Short mmCIF file of C-alpha atoms in Angstrom, two decimals:
data_model
loop_
_atom_site.label_atom_id
_atom_site.label_comp_id
_atom_site.label_asym_id
_atom_site.label_seq_id
_atom_site.Cartn_x
_atom_site.Cartn_y
_atom_site.Cartn_z
CA UNK A 512 -5.61 45.10 21.01
CA UNK A 513 -8.04 43.53 23.20
CA UNK A 514 -10.71 42.63 20.40
CA UNK A 515 -10.63 41.44 17.02
CA UNK A 516 -13.12 43.83 16.23
CA UNK A 517 -10.39 46.80 16.84
CA UNK A 518 -8.23 44.85 14.45
CA UNK A 519 -10.73 44.91 11.74
CA UNK A 520 -11.52 48.96 12.43
CA UNK A 521 -7.90 49.09 11.79
CA UNK A 522 -8.13 47.36 8.66
CA UNK A 523 -11.15 49.17 7.31
CA UNK A 524 -9.57 52.19 8.44
CA UNK A 525 -6.63 51.77 6.06
CA UNK A 526 -9.02 50.76 3.43
CA UNK A 527 -10.73 54.20 3.69
CA UNK A 528 -7.35 56.14 3.56
CA UNK A 529 -6.66 53.83 0.51
CA UNK A 530 -9.56 56.16 -0.91
CA UNK A 531 -12.14 52.73 -0.94
CA UNK A 532 -15.69 53.45 -1.78
CA UNK A 533 -16.95 49.91 -1.59
CA UNK A 534 -15.79 47.88 1.60
CA UNK A 535 -17.15 44.21 1.75
CA UNK A 536 -16.43 42.83 5.34
CA UNK A 537 -16.99 39.01 6.31
CA UNK A 538 -16.76 36.99 9.31
CA UNK A 539 -17.11 33.55 9.37
CA UNK A 540 -17.24 31.05 12.51
CA UNK A 541 -17.14 27.78 11.28
CA UNK A 542 -17.71 25.70 14.61
CA UNK A 543 -17.15 22.27 12.69
CA UNK A 544 -13.97 23.07 11.47
CA UNK A 545 -12.95 25.21 14.72
CA UNK A 546 -12.01 28.31 12.41
CA UNK A 547 -12.65 31.86 12.60
CA UNK A 548 -12.15 33.84 9.17
CA UNK A 549 -12.54 37.64 8.64
CA UNK A 550 -11.78 39.19 5.60
CA UNK A 551 -12.15 42.69 4.21
CA UNK A 552 -11.97 43.35 0.27
CA UNK A 553 -11.87 47.00 -0.35
CA UNK A 554 -11.91 48.74 -4.09
CA UNK A 555 -8.81 51.52 -3.02
CA UNK A 556 -5.92 52.38 -4.75
CA UNK A 557 -4.32 49.24 -4.00
CA UNK A 558 -0.43 48.41 -3.16
CA UNK A 559 2.21 47.39 -5.72
CA UNK A 560 4.28 43.98 -5.81
CA UNK A 561 7.13 46.14 -3.51
CA UNK A 562 4.72 47.60 -1.02
CA UNK A 563 3.01 44.61 -0.43
CA UNK A 564 6.22 42.60 0.54
CA UNK A 565 6.94 45.28 2.81
CA UNK A 566 3.82 45.69 4.27
CA UNK A 567 4.23 43.12 7.42
CA UNK A 568 7.27 44.88 8.61
CA UNK A 569 6.43 47.19 11.66
CA UNK A 570 9.11 49.65 10.24
CA UNK A 571 7.58 50.26 7.08
CA UNK A 572 5.09 53.34 7.26
CA UNK A 573 3.55 54.75 4.24
CA UNK A 574 1.32 57.00 6.11
CA UNK A 575 1.37 59.84 3.69
CA UNK A 576 1.34 58.04 0.68
CA UNK A 577 -0.60 55.00 1.01
CA UNK A 578 -1.70 52.79 3.98
CA UNK A 579 -0.55 50.61 6.84
CA UNK A 580 1.83 51.55 9.68
CA UNK A 581 1.70 49.02 12.44
CA UNK A 582 -1.58 47.62 12.11
CA UNK A 583 -1.01 44.98 9.66
CA UNK A 584 1.97 43.52 12.31
CA UNK A 585 -0.13 43.68 15.15
CA UNK A 586 -3.10 41.58 13.46
CA UNK A 587 -0.50 39.11 11.98
CA UNK A 588 0.78 38.36 15.49
CA UNK A 589 -2.57 38.13 17.12
CA UNK A 590 -3.45 35.46 14.07
CA UNK A 591 -0.21 33.34 14.38
CA UNK A 592 -0.68 33.15 18.31
CA UNK A 593 -4.00 31.38 17.32
CA UNK A 594 -2.66 28.93 14.91
CA UNK A 595 -3.86 31.06 12.12
CA UNK A 596 -2.32 33.72 9.80
CA UNK A 597 -2.91 36.79 7.56
CA UNK A 598 -3.27 36.60 3.71
CA UNK A 599 -3.07 40.24 1.57
CA UNK A 600 -3.89 40.32 -2.00
CA UNK A 601 -3.37 43.55 -3.61
CA UNK A 602 -3.61 45.03 -7.11
CA UNK A 603 -2.67 48.56 -7.81
CA UNK A 604 -5.65 50.21 -8.83
CA UNK A 605 -8.05 47.74 -8.18
CA UNK A 606 -8.09 47.15 -4.46
CA UNK A 607 -7.06 45.09 -1.46
CA UNK A 608 -8.07 42.08 0.25
CA UNK A 609 -7.06 41.22 3.78
CA UNK A 610 -7.93 37.68 5.06
CA UNK A 611 -7.25 36.34 8.89
CA UNK A 612 -7.90 33.37 10.26
CA UNK A 613 -7.88 31.66 13.91
CA UNK A 614 -8.35 28.99 15.46
CA UNK A 615 -11.63 29.25 16.72
CA UNK A 616 -11.34 27.72 20.41
CA UNK A 617 -7.28 29.10 20.90
CA UNK A 618 -6.96 30.11 24.68
CA UNK A 619 -5.10 33.34 23.24
CA UNK A 620 -7.64 34.16 20.75
CA UNK A 621 -9.10 37.35 21.70
CA UNK A 622 -13.31 37.91 21.62
CA UNK A 623 -14.65 39.37 18.69
CA UNK A 624 -15.75 42.25 20.74
CA UNK A 625 -18.13 45.15 19.72
CA UNK A 626 -18.33 44.54 15.71
CA UNK A 627 -21.60 46.77 15.58
CA UNK A 628 -19.59 49.47 16.87
CA UNK A 629 -16.39 48.99 14.51
CA UNK A 630 -19.26 48.98 11.76
CA UNK A 631 -20.63 52.52 12.96
CA UNK A 632 -17.34 53.99 13.15
CA UNK A 633 -16.59 53.01 9.43
CA UNK A 634 -20.06 54.56 8.49
CA UNK A 635 -18.96 57.66 10.51
CA UNK A 636 -15.78 57.82 8.76
CA UNK A 637 -17.17 57.88 5.18
CA UNK A 638 -20.83 58.19 5.41
CA UNK A 639 -21.29 57.45 1.68
CA UNK A 640 -19.34 54.24 1.68
CA UNK A 641 -20.85 51.27 0.18
CA UNK A 642 -20.33 48.45 2.96
CA UNK A 643 -21.38 45.21 3.20
CA UNK A 644 -21.02 42.76 6.13
CA UNK A 645 -21.66 39.13 6.14
CA UNK A 646 -21.52 37.24 9.60
CA UNK A 647 -22.14 33.64 9.51
CA UNK A 648 -21.93 31.47 13.01
CA UNK A 649 -22.31 28.05 12.13
CA UNK A 650 -25.47 27.52 10.09
CA UNK A 651 -26.94 31.26 11.07
CA UNK A 652 -26.12 34.22 9.01
CA UNK A 653 -26.68 38.00 9.17
CA UNK A 654 -26.42 40.05 6.46
CA UNK A 655 -26.20 44.01 6.41
CA UNK A 656 -25.57 46.19 3.27
CA UNK A 657 -25.43 50.21 3.89
CA UNK A 658 -27.07 50.76 0.33
CA UNK A 659 -30.12 49.15 1.63
CA UNK A 660 -30.41 51.50 4.44
CA UNK A 661 -29.82 54.51 2.32
CA UNK A 662 -32.54 53.15 0.15
CA UNK A 663 -34.98 53.46 3.42
CA UNK A 664 -33.52 56.94 4.38
CA UNK A 665 -33.94 58.56 0.92
CA UNK A 666 -32.22 61.78 1.56
CA UNK A 667 -31.25 61.70 5.35
CA UNK A 668 -27.79 60.66 5.49
CA UNK A 669 -26.78 57.93 7.89
CA UNK A 670 -24.25 59.50 9.96
CA UNK A 671 -27.17 61.68 11.57
CA UNK A 672 -27.17 61.01 15.32
CA UNK A 673 -30.60 59.48 15.62
CA UNK A 674 -30.10 57.18 12.50
CA UNK A 675 -26.56 56.08 13.63
CA UNK A 676 -27.49 55.20 17.07
CA UNK A 677 -30.71 53.27 15.15
CA UNK A 678 -27.99 51.64 13.32
CA UNK A 679 -25.72 50.61 15.99
CA UNK A 680 -28.77 49.09 18.09
CA UNK A 681 -29.97 47.31 14.92
CA UNK A 682 -26.56 45.52 13.96
CA UNK A 683 -26.09 44.91 18.14
CA UNK A 684 -29.06 42.95 18.12
CA UNK A 685 -28.60 40.96 14.58
CA UNK A 686 -25.17 39.83 15.58
CA UNK A 687 -26.32 38.91 19.23
CA UNK A 688 -28.68 36.67 18.00
CA UNK A 689 -26.50 34.97 15.94
CA UNK A 690 -25.22 33.16 19.10
CA UNK A 691 -28.53 32.69 20.95
CA UNK A 692 -29.19 29.44 22.05
CA UNK A 693 -32.12 26.99 21.09
CA UNK A 694 -33.74 27.36 24.49
CA UNK A 695 -34.54 31.32 24.24
CA UNK A 696 -36.27 30.48 21.06
CA UNK A 697 -38.94 27.67 22.97
CA UNK A 698 -42.35 27.90 21.67
CA UNK A 699 -44.28 30.54 23.99
CA UNK A 700 -46.59 27.63 24.71
CA UNK A 701 -44.44 25.91 26.99
CA UNK A 702 -45.04 28.43 29.68
CA UNK A 703 -48.68 27.93 29.71
CA UNK A 704 -49.97 27.16 33.12
CA UNK A 705 -52.22 24.39 33.81
CA UNK A 706 -55.52 25.60 34.65
CA UNK A 707 -56.94 22.77 36.39
CA UNK A 708 -56.30 22.51 40.07
CA UNK B 998 -37.21 37.78 23.91
CA UNK B 999 -37.07 41.13 22.42
CA UNK B 1000 -37.97 41.98 18.48
CA UNK B 1001 -34.85 42.31 16.60
CA UNK B 1002 -35.02 45.87 14.63
CA UNK B 1003 -35.67 45.18 11.17
CA UNK B 1004 -35.35 47.74 8.30
CA UNK B 1005 -38.75 48.56 8.18
CA UNK B 1006 -38.69 50.52 11.81
CA UNK B 1007 -36.15 52.62 9.90
CA UNK B 1008 -38.97 54.60 8.10
CA UNK B 1009 -40.33 55.65 11.32
CA UNK B 1010 -37.07 57.43 12.27
CA UNK B 1011 -36.99 59.24 8.85
CA UNK B 1012 -39.25 62.23 9.56
CA UNK B 1013 -37.70 62.95 12.74
CA UNK B 1014 -34.32 62.86 11.05
CA UNK B 1015 -35.27 65.32 8.51
CA UNK B 1016 -35.86 67.85 11.12
CA UNK B 1017 -32.76 67.05 12.81
CA UNK B 1018 -31.01 67.95 9.94
CA UNK B 1019 -31.77 71.52 9.79
CA UNK B 1020 -30.90 71.58 13.34
CA UNK B 1021 -27.48 70.33 12.56
CA UNK B 1022 -26.95 72.16 9.64
CA UNK B 1023 -27.35 75.30 11.33
CA UNK B 1024 -25.32 74.32 14.10
CA UNK B 1025 -22.36 73.53 12.23
CA UNK B 1026 -20.30 71.61 15.10
CA UNK B 1027 -17.85 69.45 13.89
CA UNK B 1028 -16.30 66.73 16.24
CA UNK B 1029 -13.32 64.45 14.79
CA UNK B 1030 -11.83 61.77 16.50
CA UNK B 1031 -8.30 60.12 15.40
CA UNK B 1032 -8.81 56.75 14.18
CA UNK B 1033 -5.30 55.46 13.12
CA UNK B 1034 -3.87 52.43 14.81
CA UNK B 1035 -2.84 54.40 17.66
CA UNK B 1036 -6.12 56.07 18.61
CA UNK B 1037 -7.97 52.70 17.95
CA UNK B 1038 -5.59 51.10 20.58
CA UNK B 1039 -5.70 54.00 22.83
CA UNK B 1040 -9.69 53.83 23.03
CA UNK B 1041 -10.66 55.77 20.32
CA UNK B 1042 -13.55 53.82 19.11
CA UNK B 1043 -15.12 53.70 22.56
CA UNK B 1044 -14.47 57.82 22.74
CA UNK B 1045 -16.57 57.79 19.82
CA UNK B 1046 -19.51 56.00 21.14
CA UNK B 1047 -19.31 57.85 24.44
CA UNK B 1048 -19.66 60.84 22.27
CA UNK B 1049 -22.45 59.50 20.16
CA UNK B 1050 -24.31 58.78 23.71
CA UNK B 1051 -23.82 61.70 25.10
CA UNK B 1052 -24.89 63.88 22.14
CA UNK B 1053 -27.80 61.72 21.97
CA UNK B 1054 -28.51 62.39 25.97
CA UNK B 1055 -28.64 65.96 25.82
CA UNK B 1056 -30.13 65.99 22.09
CA UNK B 1057 -27.69 68.08 20.84
CA UNK B 1058 -26.32 67.92 16.95
CA UNK B 1059 -22.99 67.56 15.74
CA UNK B 1060 -21.24 66.16 12.74
CA UNK B 1061 -19.64 63.66 14.13
CA UNK B 1062 -16.28 61.96 12.09
CA UNK B 1063 -13.12 60.45 12.26
CA UNK B 1064 -9.52 61.00 10.77
CA UNK B 1065 -6.41 58.99 10.59
CA UNK B 1066 -3.17 59.21 12.51
CA UNK B 1067 -1.98 63.01 12.49
CA UNK B 1068 1.33 62.18 14.29
CA UNK B 1069 0.75 62.70 17.81
CA UNK B 1070 0.46 59.08 18.80
CA UNK B 1071 1.30 59.50 22.17
CA UNK B 1072 -1.51 62.00 22.77
CA UNK B 1073 -4.31 59.70 21.50
CA UNK B 1074 -7.20 59.30 21.67
CA UNK B 1075 -7.20 62.75 20.14
CA UNK B 1076 -10.55 64.74 19.63
CA UNK B 1077 -10.94 67.87 17.74
CA UNK B 1078 -13.80 70.43 18.10
CA UNK B 1079 -14.35 72.64 15.33
CA UNK B 1080 -17.17 75.17 15.30
CA UNK B 1081 -17.87 78.09 13.10
CA UNK B 1082 -15.99 81.34 14.21
CA UNK B 1083 -14.02 79.34 17.03
CA UNK B 1084 -10.28 78.46 17.48
CA UNK B 1085 -10.07 74.56 16.14
CA UNK B 1086 -9.44 72.97 19.48
CA UNK B 1087 -7.22 69.47 19.93
CA UNK B 1088 -7.93 67.50 23.02
CA UNK B 1089 -5.67 64.91 24.12
CA UNK B 1090 -6.05 61.92 25.98
CA UNK B 1091 -9.93 61.88 25.45
CA UNK B 1092 -11.01 58.78 26.77
CA UNK B 1093 -14.64 58.00 27.11
CA UNK B 1094 -14.60 58.71 30.97
CA UNK B 1095 -13.97 62.31 29.90
CA UNK B 1096 -16.71 62.59 27.22
CA UNK B 1097 -19.48 64.04 29.73
CA UNK B 1098 -17.65 66.80 30.83
CA UNK B 1099 -16.16 67.74 27.28
CA UNK B 1100 -19.38 67.81 25.98
CA UNK B 1101 -20.84 69.52 28.87
CA UNK B 1102 -17.98 72.40 28.82
CA UNK B 1103 -17.02 72.93 25.65
CA UNK B 1104 -20.63 72.00 23.59
CA UNK B 1105 -23.21 73.34 26.21
CA UNK B 1106 -21.57 76.13 28.09
CA UNK B 1107 -19.00 77.22 25.37
CA UNK B 1108 -15.81 76.79 27.64
CA UNK B 1109 -12.61 75.03 26.31
CA UNK B 1110 -11.46 72.46 28.63
CA UNK B 1111 -7.96 74.03 29.09
CA UNK B 1112 -6.21 71.33 30.96
CA UNK B 1113 -6.77 68.69 28.29
CA UNK B 1114 -6.01 70.61 25.13
CA UNK B 1115 -2.85 69.88 23.18
CA UNK B 1116 -3.54 71.86 20.16
CA UNK B 1117 -5.52 74.97 19.40
CA UNK B 1118 -5.56 76.57 15.84
CA UNK B 1119 -6.87 79.79 14.62
CA UNK B 1120 -10.12 79.64 12.10
CA UNK B 1121 -9.16 80.13 8.50
CA UNK B 1122 -9.61 83.52 6.80
CA UNK B 1123 -8.53 85.32 9.66
#
């Protein structure tokens, strides 16, 4: 997969298929430690120790009963290529937590890609999902909660055309703002032209 | 620098959206996109967003949702269109570049795009 956001979507989709009603996604870009961490925590049906032990095996498919096929092995390979790893903790009936780490500056690390597109896809997959998203880049942070949107929207569902388009732009803009350099935030007075000629 | 959208802007959308909701309930078109590992790797997320864009451009109402892997991984991205009283049509290899034609032919003109069909199921109850 060409983007980490696509791996993220895959893990999120697994969570939904495991019956999750709550999904907490976090991306932390710790530039000082040169580390990128993606974590996905769900309250789905979880996995027992036996399945958890087999989940990295690409030939384990539990498609009809629970979760995971080729997705976790692909993510693990992507993380390990970049001096990182994938950790999975799960408890039957409690949920599953997947955490992938990468060396942020590693040449083989795929770009994060369209995270907003991934989040919107998860919302469309399950509009009533309690989705939270936290993204940190150095000192900056963006926090999103689907519940907050629903509060504003009342009885209008999140998956309605114009609403979901708005959500996508809202997410893209706020995530892009995390990467803005200081020059673009420069004070507007710096553009004032001198009037004394 | 453009102002970043805030949650307050969402209120303005609400009234317009309520109107939309009525139209959609009447139209009852469902578009379902396969979003398993296979679908995602084949570009299903881009297909989904192309569909959203095309619906918005043409001001069409439809319920867009996703489903996991259904086993036809080699045909991904898979897109199903379900309309009341019509056969359920499954399209294969429905990449983002095919979306404009799909929406125009199937949703606007009501004609199935035969060459892309990989499955067809009669509506239940017939």
